PDB file of C-alpha atoms and ligand atoms in Angstrom:
ATOM      1  CA  MET A   1     -17.448  29.828  97.538  1.00 63.00           C
ATOM      2  CA  TYR A   2     -20.488  28.389  95.807  1.00 69.00           C
ATOM      3  CA  PRO A   3     -21.205  24.695  95.229  1.00 81.00           C
ATOM      4  CA  ILE A   4     -20.254  24.706  91.556  1.00 93.00           C
ATOM      5  CA  ASP A   5     -17.069  22.919  90.607  1.00 94.00           C
ATOM      6  CA  LEU A   6     -15.310  24.228  87.499  1.00 97.00           C
ATOM      7  CA  SER A   7     -11.959  22.640  88.280  1.00 95.00           C
ATOM      8  CA  ASP A   8     -11.913  20.789  84.956  1.00 93.00           C
ATOM      9  CA  LYS A   9     -12.783  23.934  82.940  1.00 96.00           C
ATOM     10  CA  TYR A  10     -10.659  26.378  80.970  1.00 97.00           C
ATOM     11  CA  GLY A  11     -11.840  29.865  80.115  1.00 98.00           C
ATOM     12  CA  ILE A  12     -10.958  33.285  78.763  1.00 98.00           C
ATOM     13  CA  VAL A  13     -12.364  36.558  80.058  1.00 98.00           C
ATOM     14  CA  PHE A  14     -12.346  39.737  77.935  1.00 98.00           C
ATOM     15  CA  GLY A  15     -13.092  43.135  79.459  1.00 98.00           C
ATOM     16  CA  ILE A  16     -11.282  43.651  82.746  1.00 98.00           C
ATOM     17  CA  ALA A  17     -10.084  47.235  83.117  1.00 98.00           C
ATOM     18  CA  ASN A  18      -9.994  47.505  86.911  1.00 98.00           C
ATOM     19  CA  HIS A  19     -11.454  46.076  90.123  1.00 98.00           C
ATOM     20  CA  ARG A  20     -14.859  47.589  89.375  1.00 98.00           C
ATOM     21  CA  SER A  21     -15.204  45.878  85.999  1.00 98.00           C
ATOM     22  CA  ILE A  22     -18.060  43.397  85.761  1.00 98.00           C
ATOM     23  CA  ALA A  23     -15.585  41.099  83.990  1.00 98.00           C
ATOM     24  CA  TRP A  24     -13.385  41.118  87.084  1.00 98.00           C
ATOM     25  CA  ALA A  25     -16.226  39.970  89.349  1.00 98.00           C
ATOM     26  CA  ILE A  26     -16.988  37.213  86.854  1.00 98.00           C
ATOM     27  CA  ALA A  27     -13.338  36.179  86.531  1.00 98.00           C
ATOM     28  CA  GLU A  28     -13.002  36.044  90.297  1.00 98.00           C
ATOM     29  CA  ILE A  29     -16.049  33.849  90.824  1.00 98.00           C
ATOM     30  CA  LEU A  30     -15.039  31.494  87.988  1.00 98.00           C
ATOM     31  CA  HIS A  31     -11.536  31.304  89.397  1.00 98.00           C
ATOM     32  CA  ASN A  32     -12.828  30.603  92.907  1.00 97.00           C
ATOM     33  CA  ALA A  33     -14.933  27.787  91.449  1.00 97.00           C
ATOM     34  CA  GLY A  34     -11.718  26.230  90.135  1.00 97.00           C
ATOM     35  CA  ALA A  35     -11.648  27.320  86.470  1.00 97.00           C
ATOM     36  CA  LYS A  36      -8.264  28.005  84.863  1.00 97.00           C
ATOM     37  CA  LEU A  37      -8.525  31.373  83.159  1.00 98.00           C
ATOM     38  CA  ALA A  38      -6.688  33.433  80.585  1.00 98.00           C
ATOM     39  CA  ILE A  39      -7.338  37.160  80.798  1.00 98.00           C
ATOM     40  CA  ALA A  40      -7.524  39.241  77.619  1.00 98.00           C
ATOM     41  CA  TYR A  41      -7.008  42.945  78.271  1.00 98.00           C
ATOM     42  CA  GLN A  42      -7.399  45.871  75.869  1.00 98.00           C
ATOM     43  CA  ASN A  43      -3.978  47.544  75.967  1.00 98.00           C
ATOM     44  CA  GLU A  44      -0.959  48.667  77.994  1.00 98.00           C
ATOM     45  CA  ARG A  45      -3.086  51.261  79.791  1.00 97.00           C
ATOM     46  CA  VAL A  46      -4.922  48.580  81.769  1.00 98.00           C
ATOM     47  CA  ARG A  47      -2.232  45.894  81.875  1.00 98.00           C
ATOM     48  CA  ASP A  48      -0.796  46.760  85.290  1.00 97.00           C
ATOM     49  CA  SER A  49      -4.134  46.905  87.052  1.00 97.00           C
ATOM     50  CA  VAL A  50      -5.163  43.587  85.468  1.00 98.00           C
ATOM     51  CA  ALA A  51      -1.843  42.004  86.474  1.00 98.00           C
ATOM     52  CA  ARG A  52      -2.251  43.244  90.062  1.00 98.00           C
ATOM     53  CA  LEU A  53      -5.748  41.750  90.289  1.00 98.00           C
ATOM     54  CA  VAL A  54      -4.611  38.238  89.383  1.00 98.00           C
ATOM     55  CA  GLU A  55      -1.197  38.276  91.065  1.00 96.00           C
ATOM     56  CA  ASP A  56      -2.415  36.220  94.035  1.00 95.00           C
ATOM     57  CA  TRP A  57      -3.940  33.528  91.870  1.00 96.00           C
ATOM     58  CA  GLU A  58      -2.159  30.229  92.124  1.00 90.00           C
ATOM     59  CA  GLY A  59      -0.350  29.029  89.016  1.00 87.00           C
ATOM     60  CA  GLU A  60       0.314  30.962  85.848  1.00 88.00           C
ATOM     61  CA  THR A  61      -2.489  33.141  84.470  1.00 96.00           C
ATOM     62  CA  PRO A  62      -1.937  33.985  80.798  1.00 97.00           C
ATOM     63  CA  LEU A  63      -2.455  37.741  80.293  1.00 98.00           C
ATOM     64  CA  ILE A  64      -3.095  38.439  76.638  1.00 98.00           C
ATOM     65  CA  GLU A  65      -3.239  41.888  75.079  1.00 98.00           C
ATOM     66  CA  CYS A  66      -6.163  42.012  72.666  1.00 98.00           C
ATOM     67  CA  ASP A  67      -7.721  45.140  71.192  1.00 98.00           C
ATOM     68  CA  VAL A  68     -10.872  43.729  69.590  1.00 98.00           C
ATOM     69  CA  SER A  69     -11.032  46.471  66.948  1.00 98.00           C
ATOM     70  CA  ASP A  70      -8.846  44.223  64.776  1.00 98.00           C
ATOM     71  CA  ASP A  71      -9.781  40.589  64.054  1.00 98.00           C
ATOM     72  CA  PHE A  72      -6.097  39.764  63.728  1.00 98.00           C
ATOM     73  CA  ASN A  73      -5.640  40.494  67.452  1.00 98.00           C
ATOM     74  CA  VAL A  74      -8.569  38.244  68.350  1.00 98.00           C
ATOM     75  CA  ALA A  75      -7.240  35.389  66.206  1.00 98.00           C
ATOM     76  CA  ALA A  76      -3.789  35.814  67.794  1.00 98.00           C
ATOM     77  CA  ALA A  77      -5.296  35.769  71.298  1.00 98.00           C
ATOM     78  CA  PHE A  78      -6.982  32.442  70.597  1.00 98.00           C
ATOM     79  CA  ASP A  79      -3.789  31.051  69.065  1.00 98.00           C
ATOM     80  CA  ARG A  80      -2.125  31.832  72.356  1.00 98.00           C
ATOM     81  CA  VAL A  81      -4.958  30.225  74.352  1.00 98.00           C
ATOM     82  CA  GLY A  82      -4.760  27.159  72.108  1.00 97.00           C
ATOM     83  CA  ASP A  83      -1.004  26.890  72.696  1.00 97.00           C
ATOM     84  CA  THR A  84      -1.404  27.309  76.460  1.00 96.00           C
ATOM     85  CA  PHE A  85      -4.591  25.449  77.379  1.00 96.00           C
ATOM     86  CA  GLY A  86      -5.224  23.322  74.274  1.00 94.00           C
ATOM     87  CA  PHE A  87      -8.968  23.860  74.496  1.00 94.00           C
ATOM     88  CA  LEU A  88     -11.632  26.072  76.054  1.00 97.00           C
ATOM     89  CA  ASP A  89     -14.931  25.672  77.905  1.00 98.00           C
ATOM     90  CA  ILE A  90     -15.844  29.252  78.782  1.00 98.00           C
ATOM     91  CA  MET A  91     -15.583  32.612  77.000  1.00 98.00           C
ATOM     92  CA  VAL A  92     -16.759  35.849  78.608  1.00 99.00           C
ATOM     93  CA  HIS A  93     -17.196  38.976  76.449  1.00 98.00           C
ATOM     94  CA  SER A  94     -17.649  42.025  78.683  1.00 98.00           C
ATOM     95  CA  ILE A  95     -16.644  44.807  76.310  1.00 98.00           C
ATOM     96  CA  ALA A  96     -18.269  48.044  75.226  1.00 98.00           C
ATOM     97  CA  PHE A  97     -17.147  51.406  73.949  1.00 98.00           C
ATOM     98  CA  ALA A  98     -18.646  54.565  72.476  1.00 97.00           C
ATOM     99  CA  ASN A  99     -17.378  58.104  72.121  1.00 97.00           C
ATOM    100  CA  ARG A 100     -18.336  60.156  75.129  1.00 95.00           C
ATOM    101  CA  GLU A 101     -20.163  62.712  72.935  1.00 96.00           C
ATOM    102  CA  ASP A 102     -22.413  59.908  71.703  1.00 96.00           C
ATOM    103  CA  LEU A 103     -23.511  59.005  75.235  1.00 96.00           C
ATOM    104  CA  GLY A 104     -25.629  62.061  75.858  1.00 93.00           C
ATOM    105  CA  GLY A 105     -27.637  64.712  74.052  1.00 94.00           C
ATOM    106  CA  PRO A 106     -29.999  63.938  71.187  1.00 97.00           C
ATOM    107  CA  PHE A 107     -29.530  60.451  69.708  1.00 97.00           C
ATOM    108  CA  VAL A 108     -30.381  61.954  66.319  1.00 98.00           C
ATOM    109  CA  ASP A 109     -27.012  63.745  66.366  1.00 97.00           C
ATOM    110  CA  THR A 110     -24.970  60.502  66.487  1.00 98.00           C
ATOM    111  CA  ASP A 111     -22.568  60.726  63.584  1.00 96.00           C
ATOM    112  CA  ARG A 112     -21.631  57.887  61.241  1.00 98.00           C
ATOM    113  CA  ASP A 113     -18.159  57.352  62.684  1.00 98.00           C
ATOM    114  CA  GLY A 114     -19.455  57.264  66.250  1.00 98.00           C
ATOM    115  CA  PHE A 115     -22.175  54.815  65.233  1.00 98.00           C
ATOM    116  CA  ARG A 116     -19.661  52.551  63.495  1.00 98.00           C
ATOM    117  CA  LEU A 117     -17.224  52.653  66.399  1.00 98.00           C
ATOM    118  CA  ALA A 118     -19.810  51.801  69.063  1.00 98.00           C
ATOM    119  CA  LEU A 119     -21.296  48.949  67.037  1.00 98.00           C
ATOM    120  CA  ASP A 120     -17.861  47.653  66.045  1.00 98.00           C
ATOM    121  CA  ILE A 121     -16.413  47.424  69.553  1.00 98.00           C
ATOM    122  CA  SER A 122     -19.564  46.705  71.547  1.00 98.00           C
ATOM    123  CA  ALA A 123     -21.431  44.346  69.204  1.00 99.00           C
ATOM    124  CA  TYR A 124     -19.369  43.113  66.261  1.00 98.00           C
ATOM    125  CA  SER A 125     -16.516  42.019  68.549  1.00 98.00           C
ATOM    126  CA  LEU A 126     -18.561  39.078  69.836  1.00 98.00           C
ATOM    127  CA  LEU A 127     -18.436  37.520  66.365  1.00 98.00           C
ATOM    128  CA  PRO A 128     -14.666  37.098  65.972  1.00 98.00           C
ATOM    129  CA  ILE A 129     -14.509  35.926  69.585  1.00 98.00           C
ATOM    130  CA  ALA A 130     -17.056  33.218  68.792  1.00 98.00           C
ATOM    131  CA  ARG A 131     -15.473  32.469  65.397  1.00 98.00           C
ATOM    132  CA  TYR A 132     -11.916  31.995  66.649  1.00 98.00           C
ATOM    133  CA  GLY A 133     -12.833  30.661  70.076  1.00 98.00           C
ATOM    134  CA  ALA A 134     -15.435  28.050  69.103  1.00 97.00           C
ATOM    135  CA  PRO A 135     -12.922  25.703  67.410  1.00 96.00           C
ATOM    136  CA  LEU A 136     -11.159  25.400  70.779  1.00 97.00           C
ATOM    137  CA  MET A 137     -14.443  24.287  72.316  1.00 97.00           C
ATOM    138  CA  GLN A 138     -14.968  21.408  69.911  1.00 75.00           C
ATOM    139  CA  GLN A 139     -14.151  18.712  72.429  1.00 72.00           C
ATOM    140  CA  ASN A 140     -16.886  19.168  75.026  1.00 82.00           C
ATOM    141  CA  GLY A 141     -18.865  22.142  73.790  1.00 95.00           C
ATOM    142  CA  GLY A 142     -18.829  25.226  75.968  1.00 97.00           C
ATOM    143  CA  SER A 143     -20.431  28.440  77.135  1.00 98.00           C
ATOM    144  CA  ILE A 144     -20.110  31.926  75.661  1.00 98.00           C
ATOM    145  CA  LEU A 145     -21.405  34.818  77.749  1.00 99.00           C
ATOM    146  CA  THR A 146     -21.815  38.515  77.020  1.00 99.00           C
ATOM    147  CA  LEU A 147     -23.159  41.519  78.931  1.00 98.00           C
ATOM    148  CA  THR A 148     -26.067  43.631  77.794  1.00 98.00           C
ATOM    149  CA  PHE A 149     -28.433  46.286  79.109  1.00 98.00           C
ATOM    150  CA  GLN A 150     -32.187  46.808  78.850  1.00 97.00           C
ATOM    151  CA  ALA A 151     -31.611  49.824  76.590  1.00 97.00           C
ATOM    152  CA  ALA A 152     -31.557  47.199  73.811  1.00 98.00           C
ATOM    153  CA  ASN A 153     -35.369  47.244  73.994  1.00 97.00           C
ATOM    154  CA  ARG A 154     -36.397  50.478  75.685  1.00 96.00           C
ATOM    155  CA  VAL A 155     -35.233  54.061  75.576  1.00 96.00           C
ATOM    156  CA  PHE A 156     -32.879  55.224  78.318  1.00 95.00           C
ATOM    157  CA  PRO A 157     -32.052  58.829  77.443  1.00 94.00           C
ATOM    158  CA  GLY A 158     -28.260  59.267  77.472  1.00 94.00           C
ATOM    159  CA  TYR A 159     -27.540  55.608  76.692  1.00 96.00           C
ATOM    160  CA  ASN A 160     -28.160  56.526  73.039  1.00 97.00           C
ATOM    161  CA  ILE A 161     -25.939  54.648  70.558  1.00 98.00           C
ATOM    162  CA  MET A 162     -25.092  52.015  73.160  1.00 98.00           C
ATOM    163  CA  GLY A 163     -28.774  51.003  73.116  1.00 98.00           C
ATOM    164  CA  THR A 164     -28.456  50.353  69.372  1.00 98.00           C
ATOM    165  CA  ALA A 165     -25.272  48.373  70.009  1.00 98.00           C
ATOM    166  CA  LYS A 166     -26.959  46.282  72.712  1.00 98.00           C
ATOM    167  CA  ALA A 167     -29.908  45.553  70.410  1.00 98.00           C
ATOM    168  CA  ALA A 168     -27.425  44.242  67.829  1.00 99.00           C
ATOM    169  CA  LEU A 169     -25.541  42.295  70.489  1.00 99.00           C
ATOM    170  CA  GLU A 170     -28.702  40.580  71.778  1.00 99.00           C
ATOM    171  CA  ASN A 171     -29.632  39.592  68.244  1.00 98.00           C
ATOM    172  CA  GLU A 172     -26.133  38.174  67.771  1.00 99.00           C
ATOM    173  CA  VAL A 173     -26.562  36.090  70.910  1.00 99.00           C
ATOM    174  CA  LYS A 174     -29.580  34.405  69.330  1.00 98.00           C
ATOM    175  CA  GLN A 175     -28.009  33.905  65.904  1.00 98.00           C
ATOM    176  CA  LEU A 176     -24.770  32.561  67.411  1.00 98.00           C
ATOM    177  CA  ALA A 177     -26.745  30.255  69.691  1.00 98.00           C
ATOM    178  CA  SER A 178     -28.420  28.885  66.567  1.00 98.00           C
ATOM    179  CA  ASP A 179     -25.094  28.571  64.687  1.00 98.00           C
ATOM    180  CA  LEU A 180     -23.227  26.845  67.491  1.00 98.00           C
ATOM    181  CA  GLY A 181     -25.917  24.852  69.285  1.00 98.00           C
ATOM    182  CA  GLN A 182     -25.202  21.612  67.459  1.00 96.00           C
ATOM    183  CA  GLN A 183     -21.598  21.793  68.674  1.00 97.00           C
ATOM    184  CA  ASN A 184     -22.999  21.953  72.199  1.00 97.00           C
ATOM    185  CA  ILE A 185     -21.778  25.546  72.484  1.00 98.00           C
ATOM    186  CA  ARG A 186     -24.251  27.733  74.339  1.00 98.00           C
ATOM    187  CA  VAL A 187     -24.428  31.520  73.896  1.00 98.00           C
ATOM    188  CA  ASN A 188     -26.169  33.694  76.478  1.00 99.00           C
ATOM    189  CA  ALA A 189     -26.238  37.248  77.787  1.00 99.00           C
ATOM    190  CA  ILE A 190     -26.801  38.808  81.165  1.00 99.00           C
ATOM    191  CA  SER A 191     -28.791  42.016  81.084  1.00 98.00           C
ATOM    192  CA  ALA A 192     -27.476  43.782  84.168  1.00 98.00           C
ATOM    193  CA  GLY A 193     -28.945  46.703  86.056  1.00 98.00           C
ATOM    194  CA  PRO A 194     -26.793  49.834  86.514  1.00 98.00           C
ATOM    195  CA  LEU A 195     -23.429  49.306  88.232  1.00 98.00           C
ATOM    196  CA  ASP A 196     -20.699  51.860  88.937  1.00 97.00           C
ATOM    197  CA  THR A 197     -17.845  51.157  86.521  1.00 97.00           C
ATOM    198  CA  LEU A 198     -15.520  53.112  84.260  1.00 95.00           C
ATOM    199  CA  SER A 199     -17.917  52.635  81.353  1.00 95.00           C
ATOM    200  CA  SER A 200     -21.160  53.561  83.102  1.00 95.00           C
ATOM    201  CA  ARG A 201     -19.667  56.739  84.578  1.00 90.00           C
ATOM    202  CA  VAL A 202     -19.546  58.443  81.186  1.00 91.00           C
ATOM    203  CA  ILE A 203     -23.239  57.890  80.382  1.00 91.00           C
ATOM    204  CA  SER A 204     -25.189  61.075  80.967  1.00 88.00           C
ATOM    205  CA  HIS A 205     -28.155  60.538  83.303  1.00 90.00           C
ATOM    206  CA  TYR A 206     -26.445  57.401  84.690  1.00 94.00           C
ATOM    207  CA  ARG A 207     -27.087  58.582  88.270  1.00 94.00           C
ATOM    208  CA  ASP A 208     -30.798  59.111  87.508  1.00 94.00           C
ATOM    209  CA  MET A 209     -30.932  55.714  85.845  1.00 95.00           C
ATOM    210  CA  LYS A 210     -29.513  54.081  88.937  1.00 97.00           C
ATOM    211  CA  ARG A 211     -31.778  55.988  91.343  1.00 97.00           C
ATOM    212  CA  ILE A 212     -34.905  55.194  89.339  1.00 97.00           C
ATOM    213  CA  HIS A 213     -33.977  51.495  89.135  1.00 97.00           C
ATOM    214  CA  ALA A 214     -33.757  51.404  92.931  1.00 98.00           C
ATOM    215  CA  GLU A 215     -37.038  53.296  93.362  1.00 98.00           C
ATOM    216  CA  ARG A 216     -39.115  51.292  90.886  1.00 98.00           C
ATOM    217  CA  SER A 217     -37.711  47.782  90.650  1.00 98.00           C
ATOM    218  CA  PRO A 218     -39.795  45.127  92.434  1.00 98.00           C
ATOM    219  CA  MET A 219     -36.945  44.591  94.910  1.00 98.00           C
ATOM    220  CA  ARG A 220     -36.624  48.359  95.489  1.00 98.00           C
ATOM    221  CA  ARG A 221     -32.854  48.356  95.270  1.00 98.00           C
ATOM    222  CA  ASN A 222     -29.948  48.251  92.867  1.00 98.00           C
ATOM    223  CA  ILE A 223     -28.136  45.062  92.067  1.00 98.00           C
ATOM    224  CA  THR A 224     -24.539  44.252  92.976  1.00 98.00           C
ATOM    225  CA  THR A 225     -21.682  43.194  90.735  1.00 98.00           C
ATOM    226  CA  GLU A 226     -21.516  39.986  92.750  1.00 98.00           C
ATOM    227  CA  GLU A 227     -25.099  39.151  91.768  1.00 98.00           C
ATOM    228  CA  VAL A 228     -24.118  39.453  88.105  1.00 98.00           C
ATOM    229  CA  ALA A 229     -21.097  37.243  88.751  1.00 98.00           C
ATOM    230  CA  LYS A 230     -23.250  34.575  90.411  1.00 98.00           C
ATOM    231  CA  ALA A 231     -25.578  34.500  87.406  1.00 98.00           C
ATOM    232  CA  ALA A 232     -22.490  34.271  85.175  1.00 98.00           C
ATOM    233  CA  LEU A 233     -21.251  31.313  87.208  1.00 98.00           C
ATOM    234  CA  PHE A 234     -24.562  29.560  86.541  1.00 98.00           C
ATOM    235  CA  LEU A 235     -24.475  30.341  82.813  1.00 98.00           C
ATOM    236  CA  CYS A 236     -20.829  29.244  82.480  1.00 98.00           C
ATOM    237  CA  SER A 237     -21.376  25.979  84.319  1.00 97.00           C
ATOM    238  CA  ASP A 238     -23.131  22.762  83.381  1.00 95.00           C
ATOM    239  CA  LEU A 239     -26.017  23.782  85.663  1.00 96.00           C
ATOM    240  CA  SER A 240     -27.313  25.823  82.722  1.00 97.00           C
ATOM    241  CA  GLY A 241     -26.687  22.969  80.270  1.00 96.00           C
ATOM    242  CA  GLY A 242     -30.060  23.390  78.542  1.00 97.00           C
ATOM    243  CA  VAL A 243     -29.977  27.197  78.332  1.00 98.00           C
ATOM    244  CA  THR A 244     -28.907  29.002  75.163  1.00 98.00           C
ATOM    245  CA  GLY A 245     -29.881  32.149  73.263  1.00 98.00           C
ATOM    246  CA  GLU A 246     -31.133  33.533  76.564  1.00 98.00           C
ATOM    247  CA  ILE A 247     -31.032  37.113  77.855  1.00 98.00           C
ATOM    248  CA  LEU A 248     -31.058  36.695  81.632  1.00 98.00           C
ATOM    249  CA  HIS A 249     -32.039  39.845  83.515  1.00 98.00           C
ATOM    250  CA  VAL A 250     -30.108  40.522  86.698  1.00 98.00           C
ATOM    251  CA  ASP A 251     -31.785  43.813  87.479  1.00 98.00           C
ATOM    252  CA  ALA A 252     -33.859  43.318  90.655  1.00 98.00           C
ATOM    253  CA  GLY A 253     -36.805  42.837  88.279  1.00 98.00           C
ATOM    254  CA  TYR A 254     -36.782  46.373  86.853  1.00 98.00           C
ATOM    255  CA  ASN A 255     -37.501  45.145  83.310  1.00 98.00           C
ATOM    256  CA  ILE A 256     -40.958  43.774  84.169  1.00 98.00           C
ATOM    257  CA  MET A 257     -42.326  47.098  85.380  1.00 97.00           C
ATOM    258  CA  GLY A 258     -44.600  49.222  83.203  1.00 93.00           C
ATOM    259  CA  ILE A 259     -44.075  52.293  85.369  1.00 88.00           C
TER     260      ILE A 259
HETATM  261  P1  NAD B   1     -15.619  48.489  82.182  1.00 84.64           P
HETATM  262  O1  NAD B   1     -15.229  49.822  81.672  1.00 84.64           O
HETATM  263  O2  NAD B   1     -14.977  48.015  83.413  1.00 84.64           O
HETATM  264  O3  NAD B   1     -15.457  47.374  81.060  1.00 84.64           O
HETATM  265  C1  NAD B   1     -15.480  47.658  79.684  1.00 84.64           C
HETATM  266  C2  NAD B   1     -14.306  46.936  79.089  1.00 84.64           C
HETATM  267  O4  NAD B   1     -14.290  47.049  77.653  1.00 84.64           O
HETATM  268  C3  NAD B   1     -12.963  47.506  79.583  1.00 84.64           C
HETATM  269  O5  NAD B   1     -12.207  46.490  80.183  1.00 84.64           O
HETATM  270  C4  NAD B   1     -12.277  47.980  78.309  1.00 84.64           C
HETATM  271  O6  NAD B   1     -10.872  47.794  78.345  1.00 84.64           O
HETATM  272  C5  NAD B   1     -12.945  47.058  77.291  1.00 84.64           C
HETATM  273  N1  NAD B   1     -12.787  47.543  75.924  1.00 84.64           N
HETATM  274  C6  NAD B   1     -13.235  48.711  75.389  1.00 84.64           C
HETATM  275  N2  NAD B   1     -12.787  48.834  74.117  1.00 84.64           N
HETATM  276  C7  NAD B   1     -12.068  47.711  73.836  1.00 84.64           C
HETATM  277  C8  NAD B   1     -11.333  47.260  72.713  1.00 84.64           C
HETATM  278  N3  NAD B   1     -11.252  47.984  71.597  1.00 84.64           N
HETATM  279  N4  NAD B   1     -10.704  46.055  72.794  1.00 84.64           N
HETATM  280  C9  NAD B   1     -10.756  45.307  73.917  1.00 84.64           C
HETATM  281  N5  NAD B   1     -11.433  45.681  75.031  1.00 84.64           N
HETATM  282  C10 NAD B   1     -12.075  46.881  74.988  1.00 84.64           C
HETATM  283  O7  NAD B   1     -17.216  48.596  82.368  1.00 84.64           O
HETATM  284  P2  NAD B   1     -18.317  47.480  82.671  1.00 84.64           P
HETATM  285  O8  NAD B   1     -19.489  48.241  83.162  1.00 84.64           O
HETATM  286  O9  NAD B   1     -17.756  46.405  83.499  1.00 84.64           O
HETATM  287  O10 NAD B   1     -18.695  46.961  81.213  1.00 84.64           O
HETATM  288  C11 NAD B   1     -18.641  45.606  80.845  1.00 84.64           C
HETATM  289  C12 NAD B   1     -19.859  45.229  80.012  1.00 84.64           C
HETATM  290  O11 NAD B   1     -21.024  45.269  80.838  1.00 84.64           O
HETATM  291  C13 NAD B   1     -20.126  46.178  78.852  1.00 84.64           C
HETATM  292  O12 NAD B   1     -20.599  45.430  77.737  1.00 84.64           O
HETATM  293  C14 NAD B   1     -21.260  47.026  79.394  1.00 84.64           C
HETATM  294  O13 NAD B   1     -22.046  47.610  78.373  1.00 84.64           O
HETATM  295  C15 NAD B   1     -22.016  45.975  80.156  1.00 84.64           C
HETATM  296  N6  NAD B   1     -23.004  46.487  81.119  1.00 84.64           N
HETATM  297  C16 NAD B   1     -22.619  47.379  82.060  1.00 84.64           C
HETATM  298  C17 NAD B   1     -23.569  47.857  82.955  1.00 84.64           C
HETATM  299  C18 NAD B   1     -23.192  48.890  83.988  1.00 84.64           C
HETATM  300  O14 NAD B   1     -24.087  49.570  84.520  1.00 84.64           O
HETATM  301  N7  NAD B   1     -21.922  49.038  84.330  1.00 84.64           N
HETATM  302  C19 NAD B   1     -24.908  47.407  82.897  1.00 84.64           C
HETATM  303  C20 NAD B   1     -25.255  46.483  81.929  1.00 84.64           C
HETATM  304  C21 NAD B   1     -24.292  46.024  81.035  1.00 84.64           C
END
C-alpha cells in the first residue's frame, strides 16, 4: 500500500489481457489505493483471465467488452460506465497492436493495411476514449493516462511501425491535454522501458532491447511493472494535479544516454 487515497475516485482501465499486462499492474495499484474500477477488455479470448484477476476484489467490478477498432464499442462502454458509476475520475489506455510481420524486418516494407491497423488500434483509439469518457469527468475533472515507448523519438530496429504509432500517440497526448485542460482533465503518458508481456514478446530484437537497456541505463538494470504502476498511481492521483501533456519516462534513465 502507498499513502495515496483514491477511495473517492472512479476509473476505467483498458488493456488487461493477463497478469503480465502493464494495465493489470496499474489496475491493481489503483484498486489497492481505494479506486472503484471498471475493466474494459478486448474480447472473449481474454475475458476469463481478466475475470479471474479481479475475482477477489470486494464489491462488483464491471467487466466491459470493448474492441476499440470500432467507435461504437467505445461509446457503448462509456454508456455502461455512466449507468454504473455516474461519473469518472481516471481513464487508463494501455492498448497497442500491430501485425507480427510489421514488427521486424525492414520498416520500409510496412504495407498500407499494416500501417493503418497499427495506428488505428495503438494511437487513434485514445481519441474516442477521451471523447466519450471526458463528459463523464465533467464534475471534478480527471486524469487520462496512456502508455508509450521511446521508439516514438528514436529508432529501435524491430519496433518499426509501433514507433510511428507511439509518435502519433505522444502527439495526441499533447493535443488532448490542450483540448481538455480547461475542464481540469489532465492527459499524460508513461514511457516505459522494456517489460515482458504478450505484446513485447512479438517484437523482433526485444531481448536485445531489454539487455541493452540494462547494460546502458544509468541505473544499470531493467525496470519493473510495479515501477510503472507506481508512476501511474501518481499521475492518476491529485498529487500530479499540475501535470498535463507530460511524457514521464520510467526507464531507469535509459532515454538520457547518448551511448
Ligand atoms: P499486453 O499485450 O498485455 O497489452 C496490450 C493490450 O492491448 C491487451 O490487453 C490487448 O487485449 C489490447 N488490445 C489490442 N488490440 C485491441 C483492440 N482492438 N481493442 C481493445 N484492446 C486491444 O502488453 P503490454 O506490454 O502491457 O502493453 C500495454 C501498453 O504498454 C501498450 O500500449 C504498449 O505499447 C505499452 N508499452 C509496453 C512496453 C513493454 O515493453 N511491454 C513498453 C512501453 C510501452
